[in-house]
Coordinates of C-alpha atoms in Angstrom, one line a residue:
M6 CA 0.0 0.0 0.0
K7 CA 1.5 3.4 -1.1
R8 CA 1.2 6.6 0.9
K9 CA 0.7 10.1 -0.4
L10 CA 3.3 12.7 0.6
L11 CA 0.8 15.6 0.8
A12 CA -2.9 16.0 0.6
L13 CA -3.7 18.0 -2.6
F14 CA -6.7 19.6 -1.0
V15 CA -4.7 21.0 1.9
L16 CA -2.1 22.3 -0.4
L17 CA -4.7 24.1 -2.5
S18 CA -6.4 25.5 0.6
S19 CA -3.2 27.0 1.9
L20 CA -2.6 28.7 -1.4
T21 CA -6.1 30.3 -1.6
Y22 CA -5.9 31.3 2.1
A23 CA -2.7 33.2 1.3
Q24 CA -4.7 35.5 -1.1
V25 CA -6.8 36.9 1.8
P26 CA -5.2 40.2 3.0
S27 CA -3.8 40.2 6.5
Y28 CA -6.3 42.9 7.7
V29 CA -9.3 40.7 6.8
P30 CA -10.6 38.9 9.9
Q31 CA -10.4 35.2 9.5
S32 CA -12.7 34.2 12.4
G33 CA -16.2 33.5 10.9
L34 CA -15.1 34.3 7.4
R35 CA -17.5 32.5 5.0
C36 CA -16.2 34.0 1.7
Y37 CA -14.0 36.7 0.4
Y38 CA -13.9 38.0 -3.2
P39 CA -10.9 40.2 -4.0
F40 CA -12.0 40.2 -7.6
S41 CA -8.3 40.2 -8.7
G42 CA -8.8 39.0 -12.2
N43 CA -11.6 36.5 -11.5
P44 CA -14.8 36.1 -9.4
N45 CA -13.2 33.4 -7.2
D46 CA -13.6 33.0 -3.5
A47 CA -10.1 33.5 -1.9
S48 CA -11.1 31.9 1.4
A49 CA -10.7 28.3 2.4
A50 CA -14.3 27.7 1.3
A51 CA -13.5 28.3 -2.4
S52 CA -17.2 29.2 -3.0
H53 CA -16.6 30.8 -6.4
L54 CA -19.1 33.0 -8.2
V55 CA -20.4 32.4 -11.7
N56 CA -19.8 35.5 -13.8
S57 CA -22.6 36.5 -16.2
G58 CA -21.1 39.3 -18.3
A59 CA -19.5 41.6 -15.6
V60 CA -16.3 43.2 -16.8
L61 CA -13.0 43.7 -15.0
T62 CA -12.0 47.2 -14.2
T63 CA -9.5 49.2 -12.0
D64 CA -9.9 49.2 -8.2
R65 CA -9.8 52.1 -5.7
F66 CA -6.0 51.9 -5.8
A67 CA -6.0 52.2 -9.6
N68 CA -4.9 48.5 -10.0
P69 CA -6.1 47.2 -13.4
N70 CA -8.3 44.2 -13.6
S71 CA -8.8 44.2 -9.8
A72 CA -12.6 45.0 -9.6
Y73 CA -15.7 44.3 -11.6
S74 CA -18.0 46.7 -13.5
F75 CA -21.8 46.1 -13.9
N76 CA -23.8 47.9 -16.6
G77 CA -27.2 48.0 -14.9
T78 CA -28.8 46.1 -17.8
N79 CA -27.8 42.5 -18.0
Q80 CA -24.5 41.9 -16.1
S81 CA -24.3 40.0 -12.8
M82 CA -22.7 37.2 -10.8
S83 CA -24.3 34.4 -8.7
K84 CA -23.8 31.4 -6.5
T85 CA -26.7 29.0 -6.4
N86 CA -25.6 27.3 -3.1
P87 CA -23.4 29.9 -1.2
N88 CA -21.2 29.0 1.7
F89 CA -23.6 30.6 4.3
T90 CA -27.1 30.3 5.6
F91 CA -28.3 33.1 7.9
S92 CA -31.3 33.3 10.2
S93 CA -33.2 36.1 11.8
A94 CA -31.8 35.1 15.2
G95 CA -28.2 34.8 14.1
S96 CA -25.4 37.2 13.2
F97 CA -23.6 38.1 10.0
T98 CA -21.5 40.9 8.5
V99 CA -21.2 42.0 4.8
S100 CA -18.3 44.3 3.8
V101 CA -18.0 45.7 0.2
W102 CA -16.4 48.5 -1.7
I103 CA -18.7 50.2 -4.2
Q104 CA -18.2 52.9 -6.8
K105 CA -21.7 54.1 -8.0
T106 CA -21.4 55.4 -11.6
T107 CA -24.9 56.6 -12.1
T108 CA -27.9 57.6 -10.0
A109 CA -29.9 54.7 -11.4
G110 CA -31.3 52.3 -8.8
G111 CA -30.3 48.6 -8.7
V112 CA -29.4 45.7 -6.4
A113 CA -25.7 45.4 -5.6
L114 CA -26.1 42.3 -3.3
I115 CA -29.0 40.1 -2.3
N116 CA -29.3 36.7 -0.6
G117 CA -32.8 35.3 -1.1
T118 CA -35.5 33.7 -3.2
S119 CA -39.2 34.5 -4.0
T120 CA -40.4 31.8 -1.6
A121 CA -42.7 33.3 1.1
G122 CA -41.5 33.4 4.7
N123 CA -37.7 33.2 4.0
F124 CA -35.3 35.5 5.9
I125 CA -33.6 37.5 3.1
W126 CA -31.3 40.6 3.0
L127 CA -29.9 43.0 0.3
L128 CA -27.8 46.1 -0.4
Q129 CA -29.1 48.4 -3.1
G130 CA -29.0 52.0 -4.2
G131 CA -29.5 54.8 -6.7
T132 CA -29.1 58.2 -5.2
T133 CA -28.6 56.6 -1.7
M134 CA -27.5 53.1 -0.6
T135 CA -29.9 51.0 1.4
Y136 CA -29.3 48.0 3.6
G137 CA -32.4 45.9 4.1
T138 CA -33.7 42.7 5.7
N139 CA -37.1 41.0 5.2
K140 CA -39.5 38.1 5.7
Q141 CA -40.1 37.4 2.1
Q142 CA -43.3 38.9 0.7
Q143 CA -43.5 41.2 3.7
S144 CA -42.3 44.8 4.1
W145 CA -38.6 45.5 4.1
V146 CA -36.7 46.8 7.1
Y147 CA -34.3 49.4 5.6
V148 CA -31.3 51.4 6.9
S149 CA -30.1 54.0 4.4
S150 CA -26.9 55.9 3.8
P151 CA -25.9 58.7 1.4
I152 CA -23.6 58.0 -1.5
T153 CA -21.2 59.9 -3.6
I154 CA -21.5 59.2 -7.3
G155 CA -18.2 58.4 -8.9
S156 CA -16.3 57.7 -5.7
W157 CA -15.2 54.4 -4.2
E158 CA -16.9 54.0 -0.8
H159 CA -16.9 51.3 1.8
F160 CA -20.2 49.9 3.0
V161 CA -20.6 47.4 5.9
C162 CA -23.9 45.7 6.8
V163 CA -24.0 44.2 10.3
Y164 CA -26.8 42.1 11.6
N165 CA -26.9 40.7 15.2
N166 CA -30.1 38.9 16.3
G167 CA -32.4 41.5 14.7
A168 CA -30.2 44.6 15.3
M169 CA -29.1 46.2 12.0
T170 CA -26.1 48.6 11.8
F171 CA -25.1 50.2 8.5
Y172 CA -21.6 51.7 8.0
R173 CA -20.3 54.0 5.3
N174 CA -16.6 54.7 5.2
N175 CA -16.1 53.5 8.8
V176 CA -19.0 55.7 10.1
V177 CA -22.4 54.4 11.3
E178 CA -25.0 55.9 9.0
G179 CA -28.0 54.2 10.6
T180 CA -29.5 51.4 12.5
G181 CA -32.7 49.3 12.3
T182 CA -34.5 46.4 14.0
F183 CA -36.0 43.3 12.4
T184 CA -39.2 42.3 14.3
Y185 CA -40.8 39.6 12.2
T186 CA -41.4 36.2 13.8
G187 CA -41.8 32.7 12.3
V188 CA -39.2 33.4 9.7
T189 CA -37.7 30.5 7.7
S190 CA -33.9 30.0 7.5
A191 CA -32.7 28.4 4.2
N192 CA -29.6 28.2 2.0
M193 CA -30.6 30.5 -0.8
P194 CA -28.9 31.9 -4.0
F195 CA -26.5 34.8 -3.6
Y196 CA -26.6 37.4 -6.4
V197 CA -24.1 40.2 -7.1
G198 CA -25.2 43.1 -9.4
K199 CA -28.9 42.1 -9.7
G200 CA -32.0 41.2 -7.7
I201 CA -33.8 37.9 -7.6
S202 CA -35.7 38.6 -10.8
G203 CA -34.1 41.8 -12.2
G204 CA -33.1 45.2 -10.8
Y205 CA -29.6 45.2 -12.3
F206 CA -26.9 47.4 -10.7
A207 CA -24.9 50.1 -12.4
G208 CA -21.4 50.6 -10.9
N209 CA -18.2 48.9 -9.8
I210 CA -17.8 46.4 -6.9
D211 CA -14.6 45.2 -5.1
D212 CA -13.3 43.4 -2.0
L213 CA -16.6 41.6 -1.0
G214 CA -16.4 39.7 2.3
I215 CA -19.1 37.9 4.3
W216 CA -18.8 36.6 7.9
D217 CA -21.2 34.5 10.0
R218 CA -20.7 36.9 13.0
A219 CA -20.9 40.6 13.8
L220 CA -17.6 42.3 13.3
S221 CA -16.3 44.7 15.8
T222 CA -15.8 48.4 15.1
C223 CA -12.1 47.8 15.2
E224 CA -12.3 45.1 12.6
I225 CA -14.5 47.3 10.4
N226 CA -11.9 50.1 10.8
D227 CA -9.1 47.7 9.7
L228 CA -11.2 46.7 6.6
F229 CA -11.7 50.4 5.7
N230 CA -8.0 51.4 6.3
A231 CA -6.7 48.1 4.8
T232 CA -4.4 47.7 7.7
S233 CA -4.3 45.7 11.0
T234 CA -4.6 47.6 14.3
I235 CA -3.0 44.6 16.1
T236 CA 0.5 43.7 14.7
T237 CA 1.6 41.4 17.5
V238 CA -0.3 38.2 16.8
N239 CA 2.2 35.4 16.2
A240 CA 1.3 31.8 15.3
G241 CA 4.9 30.6 15.9
P242 CA 7.3 28.8 13.6
D243 CA 6.3 26.2 11.0
V244 CA 6.3 22.6 12.3
S245 CA 7.5 19.5 10.7
L246 CA 6.9 16.1 12.3
C247 CA 6.5 12.4 11.5
A248 CA 3.0 11.0 11.1
G249 CA 1.6 9.8 14.4
N250 CA 3.7 12.2 16.5
S251 CA 2.2 15.1 18.5
T252 CA 2.9 18.8 18.5
T253 CA 1.9 21.9 20.3
L254 CA 0.8 25.2 18.7
T255 CA 1.4 28.2 21.0
G256 CA 0.4 31.6 19.7
S257 CA 0.8 35.0 21.3
G258 CA 0.1 38.7 20.8
A259 CA -3.6 39.2 21.8
T260 CA -6.0 38.7 24.7
T261 CA -8.1 36.0 23.0
L262 CA -6.4 33.4 20.7
Q263 CA -8.4 31.1 18.5
W264 CA -7.0 28.5 16.1
N265 CA -8.6 27.2 12.9
P266 CA -8.8 24.2 12.4
I267 CA -9.7 24.1 16.1
V268 CA -6.9 23.2 18.5
T269 CA -6.3 24.4 22.0
N270 CA -3.5 27.0 22.3
G271 CA -0.5 25.5 24.1
V272 CA -2.0 22.0 24.3
S273 CA -0.4 19.1 22.3
F274 CA -2.4 17.3 19.6
T275 CA -1.7 14.8 16.9
P276 CA -2.2 16.1 13.4
T277 CA -3.2 13.6 10.8
S278 CA -2.2 15.5 7.7
T279 CA -0.2 18.5 6.5
Q280 CA -2.3 21.6 7.0
T281 CA -2.2 25.4 7.5
Y282 CA -3.4 26.5 10.9
T283 CA -4.7 30.1 11.3
L284 CA -4.5 31.9 14.6
T285 CA -6.9 34.8 15.1
G286 CA -6.0 37.1 18.0
T287 CA -8.5 39.5 19.4
D288 CA -7.7 42.3 22.0
A289 CA -9.8 43.9 24.6
N290 CA -11.1 46.5 22.1
G291 CA -12.4 43.9 19.7
C292 CA -9.5 44.4 17.3
S293 CA -8.4 41.2 15.6
A294 CA -5.4 40.0 13.5
W295 CA -4.3 36.7 12.3
D296 CA -1.2 34.7 11.6
Q297 CA -0.6 31.2 10.1
V298 CA 1.7 28.3 10.7
E299 CA 2.3 25.4 8.4
V300 CA 2.2 22.0 10.1
T301 CA 3.8 19.4 7.8
V302 CA 3.0 15.8 8.6
N303 CA 5.7 13.7 7.0
Q304 CA 4.3 10.4 5.9
P305 CA 6.8 7.6 5.7
L306 CA 8.8 7.8 2.5
I307 CA 9.7 4.1 2.6
N308 CA 8.8 2.4 -0.7
G309 CA 9.2 -1.3 -1.0
G310 CA 8.5 -1.1 -4.7
P311 CA 5.5 -2.2 -6.8
N312 CA 3.6 -5.5 -6.4
Q313 CA 5.0 -8.1 -8.7
T314 CA 4.0 -11.4 -10.3
I315 CA 6.8 -13.8 -11.1
C316 CA 7.0 -17.4 -12.3
L317 CA 7.1 -20.0 -9.5
G318 CA 10.6 -21.0 -9.0
S319 CA 12.1 -17.7 -10.3
S320 CA 14.2 -15.5 -8.1
I321 CA 13.4 -11.9 -7.2
T322 CA 15.3 -9.1 -5.4
L323 CA 13.4 -6.7 -3.1
T324 CA 14.9 -3.3 -2.6
A325 CA 13.3 -0.5 -0.6
A326 CA 13.6 3.2 -1.5
G327 CA 13.5 6.2 0.8
T328 CA 15.5 4.7 3.6
N329 CA 19.0 3.7 4.4
S330 CA 18.0 1.1 7.1
A331 CA 15.5 -1.3 5.5
T332 CA 14.6 -4.5 7.2
W333 CA 12.4 -7.1 5.5
D334 CA 10.4 -9.8 7.2
N335 CA 10.2 -13.5 6.2
G336 CA 14.0 -13.8 6.2
V337 CA 14.4 -11.5 3.1
L338 CA 17.7 -9.5 2.9
N339 CA 17.8 -6.2 1.3
G340 CA 19.1 -6.4 -2.3
V341 CA 19.7 -10.2 -2.1
P342 CA 17.9 -12.4 -4.6
F343 CA 15.7 -15.2 -3.2
I344 CA 13.1 -17.6 -4.6
P345 CA 9.6 -17.3 -3.2
T346 CA 7.8 -20.6 -2.7
S347 CA 4.3 -19.1 -2.8
S348 CA 2.4 -15.9 -3.1
Q349 CA 3.1 -13.7 -0.1
T350 CA 3.2 -10.2 1.2
Y351 CA 6.6 -8.9 2.3
T352 CA 6.9 -6.0 4.8
V353 CA 9.8 -3.6 5.0
T354 CA 10.5 -1.5 8.1
G355 CA 13.0 1.4 8.4
I356 CA 13.7 5.0 9.1
D357 CA 13.0 7.2 6.1
L358 CA 15.1 10.2 4.9
N359 CA 13.1 12.6 7.1
G360 CA 14.0 10.5 10.2
C361 CA 10.4 9.0 10.4
P362 CA 9.9 5.4 11.0
G363 CA 7.7 3.6 8.5
T364 CA 6.8 0.5 6.8
D365 CA 5.6 -0.6 3.3
Q366 CA 4.4 -3.8 1.9
V367 CA 4.9 -5.6 -1.4
L368 CA 2.8 -8.4 -2.7
I369 CA 4.7 -11.0 -4.6
N370 CA 2.4 -13.3 -6.6
T371 CA 4.0 -16.6 -7.6
Y372 CA 2.4 -17.7 -10.8
Q373 CA 2.5 -21.1 -12.5
P374 CA 0.6 -21.9 -15.7
N375 CA -1.8 -24.8 -15.7
I376 CA 0.2 -27.1 -18.0
N377 CA -1.6 -30.4 -18.8
A378 CA 0.0 -33.3 -20.6
G379 CA -3.3 -35.0 -21.1
S380 CA -4.8 -38.3 -19.8
N381 CA -2.8 -41.5 -19.6
V382 CA -3.0 -43.5 -22.8
A383 CA -3.1 -47.3 -23.5
V384 CA -2.4 -48.5 -27.0
C385 CA -1.6 -51.8 -28.7
A386 CA 1.8 -52.6 -30.0
G387 CA 2.3 -51.0 -33.3
E388 CA -0.4 -48.4 -32.9
S389 CA 0.5 -44.7 -33.1
V390 CA 0.0 -42.1 -30.3
T391 CA -0.4 -38.3 -30.4
L392 CA 0.6 -36.4 -27.3
T393 CA -0.8 -32.8 -27.1
G394 CA -0.2 -30.4 -24.2
S395 CA -2.5 -27.6 -23.1
G396 CA -2.3 -24.5 -20.9
G397 CA 0.7 -22.9 -22.6
V398 CA 1.9 -21.6 -25.9
T399 CA 5.0 -23.7 -26.4
Y400 CA 5.6 -27.4 -25.4
V401 CA 8.7 -29.6 -25.2
W402 CA 8.4 -33.3 -24.7
D403 CA 11.2 -35.7 -23.7
N404 CA 12.2 -38.9 -25.6
G405 CA 12.1 -37.0 -29.0
V406 CA 8.3 -36.6 -29.0
S407 CA 6.9 -33.6 -30.9
N408 CA 3.7 -31.9 -29.5
G409 CA 0.7 -32.9 -31.6
V410 CA 2.7 -35.2 -33.9
S411 CA 1.8 -38.9 -33.9
F412 CA 4.5 -41.5 -33.2
V413 CA 4.7 -45.3 -32.5
P414 CA 5.9 -46.1 -29.0
N415 CA 7.9 -49.3 -28.7
A416 CA 7.3 -49.9 -25.0
S417 CA 5.4 -48.6 -22.0
Q418 CA 6.9 -45.4 -20.8
T419 CA 6.3 -42.1 -19.0
Y420 CA 6.6 -39.0 -21.2
I421 CA 7.4 -35.6 -19.5
L422 CA 6.1 -32.3 -20.9
V423 CA 7.6 -28.8 -20.2
G424 CA 5.0 -26.2 -21.1
T425 CA 5.6 -22.4 -21.3
D426 CA 2.9 -19.8 -21.3
G427 CA 2.8 -16.3 -22.8
F428 CA 4.5 -14.8 -19.7
G429 CA 7.4 -17.1 -20.0
C430 CA 6.4 -19.2 -17.0
S431 CA 6.9 -23.0 -17.3
K432 CA 5.6 -26.1 -15.6
T433 CA 6.0 -29.8 -16.1
D434 CA 3.5 -32.5 -16.4
S435 CA 3.6 -36.1 -17.4
V436 CA 1.5 -38.8 -19.1
D437 CA 1.9 -42.6 -19.0
V438 CA 1.7 -44.4 -22.3
V439 CA 1.1 -48.2 -21.8
V440 CA 1.9 -50.4 -24.8
N441 CA -0.1 -53.6 -24.6
A442 CA 1.3 -56.7 -26.4
T443 CA -0.4 -58.1 -29.4
P444 CA -2.5 -61.2 -28.5
N445 CA -1.4 -64.6 -29.8
I446 CA -4.6 -65.3 -31.7
Q447 CA -4.9 -68.9 -33.1
A448 CA -7.3 -70.0 -35.8
G449 CA -6.6 -73.7 -35.3
V450 CA -5.0 -76.4 -37.5
D451 CA -5.9 -76.8 -41.2
I452 CA -8.9 -79.1 -41.9
A453 CA -9.8 -81.5 -44.7
V454 CA -13.4 -82.5 -45.1
C455 CA -15.6 -84.1 -47.7
D456 CA -18.1 -82.1 -49.7
G457 CA -21.3 -81.8 -47.6
D458 CA -19.5 -82.3 -44.3
N459 CA -20.0 -79.7 -41.4
V460 CA -17.1 -77.7 -40.0
T461 CA -16.8 -75.6 -36.7
L462 CA -14.0 -73.0 -36.6
S463 CA -13.1 -71.6 -33.1
G464 CA -10.4 -69.0 -32.4
S465 CA -8.3 -68.9 -29.2
G466 CA -5.9 -66.4 -27.4
G467 CA -8.5 -63.6 -27.1
V468 CA -11.9 -62.8 -25.7
S469 CA -13.8 -62.1 -29.0
Y470 CA -13.3 -63.3 -32.6
V471 CA -14.5 -62.2 -36.0
W472 CA -14.2 -64.5 -39.0
N473 CA -14.4 -63.6 -42.7
N474 CA -16.6 -65.3 -45.2
G475 CA -19.6 -65.0 -42.9
V476 CA -18.3 -67.6 -40.4
T477 CA -19.4 -67.3 -36.8
D478 CA -16.9 -68.4 -34.2
G479 CA -17.8 -71.8 -32.7
S480 CA -20.8 -72.3 -34.9
T481 CA -21.1 -75.1 -37.4
F482 CA -21.3 -74.4 -41.2
T483 CA -21.0 -76.4 -44.4
P484 CA -18.2 -75.3 -46.7
T485 CA -18.7 -75.8 -50.4
V486 CA -15.2 -75.2 -51.7
S487 CA -11.7 -75.2 -50.3
N488 CA -10.9 -71.8 -48.8
T489 CA -8.7 -70.0 -46.3
Y490 CA -10.6 -68.6 -43.3
I491 CA -9.2 -65.5 -41.5
V492 CA -10.0 -64.8 -37.8
T493 CA -9.4 -61.4 -36.1
G494 CA -9.2 -61.8 -32.4
T495 CA -9.4 -59.1 -29.7
D496 CA -8.1 -59.4 -26.1
N497 CA -9.0 -57.7 -22.8
N498 CA -6.9 -54.7 -23.8
N499 CA -8.8 -54.3 -27.0
C500 CA -5.7 -55.3 -28.9
T501 CA -6.2 -57.5 -32.0
N502 CA -4.3 -60.0 -34.1
V503 CA -5.1 -62.3 -37.0
D504 CA -4.6 -65.9 -37.9
S505 CA -5.9 -68.2 -40.6
V506 CA -6.9 -71.8 -41.2
F507 CA -7.2 -73.7 -44.5
V508 CA -10.3 -75.8 -45.0
A509 CA -9.9 -78.3 -47.9
V510 CA -13.2 -79.6 -49.3
N511 CA -12.5 -83.0 -50.9
Q512 CA -15.0 -84.3 -53.6
P513 CA -16.1 -88.0 -53.8
T514 CA -15.0 -89.9 -56.9
V515 CA -17.1 -91.8 -59.5
S516 CA -15.8 -94.4 -61.9
N517 CA -17.2 -97.0 -64.4
L518 CA -15.6 -100.4 -65.1
N519 CA -16.5 -102.4 -68.2
I520 CA -15.1 -105.8 -67.6
S521 CA -15.3 -109.1 -69.7
A522 CA -14.3 -112.2 -67.8
I523 CA -14.5 -116.0 -67.9
D524 CA -16.7 -117.7 -65.3
Q525 CA -16.2 -115.0 -62.5
Y526 CA -14.7 -111.6 -61.6
V527 CA -13.3 -110.3 -58.3
L528 CA -13.4 -106.5 -57.5
N529 CA -12.2 -105.1 -54.2
G530 CA -12.7 -108.4 -52.4
T531 CA -16.1 -109.0 -53.9
T532 CA -16.6 -112.0 -56.3
Y533 CA -19.1 -111.8 -59.2
S534 CA -20.1 -115.0 -61.0
T535 CA -22.8 -113.6 -63.3
S536 CA -22.8 -110.9 -65.8
G537 CA -24.5 -107.6 -64.8
T538 CA -24.0 -104.0 -63.6
Y539 CA -22.8 -103.7 -60.0
T540 CA -22.1 -100.7 -57.7
Q541 CA -19.5 -100.5 -55.0
V542 CA -18.9 -97.5 -52.6
I543 CA -15.5 -97.4 -50.9
T544 CA -13.2 -94.8 -49.3
N545 CA -10.9 -93.0 -51.7
A546 CA -7.4 -91.7 -50.9
N547 CA -8.9 -88.4 -49.5
G548 CA -11.2 -90.3 -47.2
C549 CA -14.3 -89.6 -49.3
D550 CA -16.7 -91.9 -51.0
S551 CA -15.6 -93.5 -54.2
T552 CA -18.5 -95.0 -56.3
I553 CA -17.6 -97.7 -58.8
T554 CA -20.1 -98.9 -61.4
L555 CA -19.0 -102.4 -62.7
N556 CA -20.4 -103.4 -66.1
L557 CA -19.5 -107.2 -66.1
F558 CA -19.8 -109.6 -69.0
L559 CA -19.0 -113.2 -68.2
D560 CA -18.4 -116.0 -70.6
F561 CA -18.4 -119.5 -69.3
T562 CA -16.2 -122.4 -70.2
G563 CA -17.9 -124.9 -72.8
L564 CA -20.5 -122.4 -74.1
E565 CA -21.5 -123.0 -77.7
E566 CA -19.4 -120.8 -79.9
V567 CA -21.3 -121.4 -83.1
S568 CA -23.0 -118.0 -82.9
K569 CA -19.6 -116.3 -83.0
T570 CA -18.8 -117.8 -86.4
L571 CA -22.1 -116.5 -88.0
V572 CA -22.3 -113.0 -86.5
R573 CA -19.6 -110.9 -84.9
F574 CA -20.3 -107.7 -82.7
Y575 CA -17.7 -105.0 -82.1
P576 CA -16.6 -103.1 -80.2
N577 CA -17.6 -104.7 -77.0
P578 CA -18.0 -103.0 -74.5
V579 CA -19.8 -100.4 -76.6
N580 CA -20.5 -96.7 -75.9
D581 CA -22.6 -95.6 -78.8
F582 CA -22.6 -97.8 -81.9
V583 CA -22.0 -101.4 -82.1
Y584 CA -21.1 -102.8 -85.5
I585 CA -22.4 -106.3 -86.8
S586 CA -20.5 -108.4 -89.3
A587 CA -22.9 -111.2 -90.6
D588 CA -22.3 -114.4 -92.6
V589 CA -24.3 -114.5 -95.8
S590 CA -26.2 -117.5 -94.5
V591 CA -28.0 -115.3 -91.8
I592 CA -28.8 -112.5 -94.2
G593 CA -32.5 -111.7 -93.6
K594 CA -32.4 -112.9 -90.0
T595 CA -33.7 -110.6 -87.1
I596 CA -31.6 -109.8 -84.1
Q597 CA -33.3 -108.7 -80.9
V598 CA -31.5 -106.9 -78.0
F599 CA -32.8 -107.5 -74.4
A600 CA -31.9 -105.8 -71.1
L601 CA -31.1 -107.9 -68.1
D602 CA -34.7 -107.6 -66.9
G603 CA -35.8 -109.2 -70.2
K604 CA -37.2 -106.1 -71.8
L605 CA -36.8 -105.8 -75.6
V606 CA -34.9 -102.6 -76.3
K607 CA -33.7 -103.0 -79.9
T608 CA -34.6 -104.9 -83.1
I609 CA -32.6 -105.0 -86.3
V610 CA -32.9 -107.1 -89.5
L611 CA -29.6 -108.2 -91.0
S612 CA -30.2 -106.9 -94.5
Q613 CA -26.5 -107.0 -95.5
E614 CA -23.3 -108.3 -94.3
Q615 CA -22.4 -105.1 -92.4
S616 CA -25.0 -103.5 -90.1
E617 CA -24.9 -101.3 -86.9
I618 CA -27.0 -100.8 -83.7
N619 CA -27.2 -97.4 -81.9
F620 CA -26.6 -97.9 -78.1
S621 CA -26.0 -94.3 -77.3
E622 CA -29.5 -93.7 -75.8
L623 CA -29.3 -96.9 -73.7
S624 CA -28.3 -97.0 -70.1
S625 CA -25.0 -98.6 -69.1
G626 CA -25.3 -102.2 -68.4
V627 CA -25.2 -105.7 -69.9
Y628 CA -27.5 -106.5 -72.8
T629 CA -28.3 -109.9 -74.5
C630 CA -28.5 -110.2 -78.3
R631 CA -30.6 -113.1 -79.8
M632 CA -31.4 -114.2 -83.4
D633 CA -34.8 -115.7 -84.3
D634 CA -35.1 -119.5 -84.8
M635 CA -31.6 -119.9 -83.5
S636 CA -31.8 -120.9 -79.9
E637 CA -28.1 -121.5 -79.7
F638 CA -27.4 -117.8 -80.6
N639 CA -26.9 -115.9 -77.3
F640 CA -24.5 -113.0 -77.4
R641 CA -23.9 -110.4 -74.5
L642 CA -22.9 -106.7 -75.1
V643 CA -21.7 -104.4 -72.4
K644 CA -22.8 -100.7 -72.6
Y645 CA -20.6 -98.4 -70.5

């Protein structure tokens, strides 16, 4: 907290006080207008008038721009809320210098409004000057005085609890008595050079003063002569002290001594600020004079410097100004750098250059940005990670990581971030990156099945599995072709891996055997002794069914071979056409072809030595060919 050396108001007050002449009584002074270049109040009240057209002119001492001229038409001054409120039971004094330039009437001074019942007063004149008081909207109480046109004259209006005394040039010109009762006292506007609603004044006005008491004849004499009757009033030497210390003001040179601001003469007191104290001395004759003393209250000049905000962990040096003996609390040495661990107020104590003890305080805020490395991350081996810090403007990661740029970690690790904000303050934070191993997903061993068989594929090494080709893990399906099936397995860490299994779909085999044999035929351990078509189902090399169709034609030992010399069939076995070579002796004979069930399936007349029979539309099997009227003719053909 910083302390001001002087109060500006006190300084300005002392300056305006110094403009009040020494012969002007200070006790009870409400306002004093010397009109030296402006309409300002030179008293401590600084109750300045507002000028509405009045023109500066020379005063009674021929000083230029030291009085105001009013034209009697439209020029005036005013104060809406003056620094005084008078009552019919109170006292006041008005002193003013007037130079009447014409005999025209007009109001020089008035304090009032048009509101009924108010206590109002005025000073006006044409061929004479009149001092009046009134209960507004009643008859005025007037005291008159002659006037000399063109001359500067001093007029004093004294009111003391109804008794009116009017002075002209230090001589009493008349008295009056205010007798109205029930009069209202109010703070009313004050006009110079005009009435409440007109009555402008023609002439010059200077050195206007108003007091809230009745001045003595000696004080009025001093105002008229612009000199002090008493010259012995002495306020004493100026005083300078440290804040909090006491002092004693002891004045002399008069019978009655009064200080303003109010202190008791010769009694110590403790001033709180630098101020001008005015001593008014009054003798037994009512003559007064005043003197002033300046009491300077020296506020401590020690300055610990401005409050500061630094980065946490940074060093700072505290140095106090205005003292040669600074002592800091919290273990701080003057001018020696240290590192604050937290925000704290540091107090310095010492004797300032005026010899006054004092303290000052400095708040050191330790600031640290809210740098955040982000949440911990779990990934699967081979996956990428992007680490992005927040809370700063620049970021530096360890282990070669770039902020916001993806990378593939090869192992679980803690990554440390140093972030810096726009004030250059840094803070570290860290994030754990856990790299989970890839699960050992197994699709199982390769499988070989036969067409139409069911297969169940089940993965292992994870907690869930997804197969391609529409396969559901652990569910039965029927593959139609050989294929590779791929499973994607996921473990508890949501990491995945793939494996595959090959399912071979083996087809059954079908074969036809066209066999001609004598007496019997053995196939795969089965003996056949008659011609015919036989079917065997056995397991092939792939473990699937192998269907064999046996077309068997048996000849038997001792069978009559006569038919073979007359007619020959070839080829045998036959697929489509069988050709017939016939002896001329059987030309015209009919050959019939019978199936094994005895059904007649073909008939042909041997019309020439070479003929053919179409077997292509017949089913595979053994057929018997017979020739009419030749019972010994019996020939077998095999269709494959």
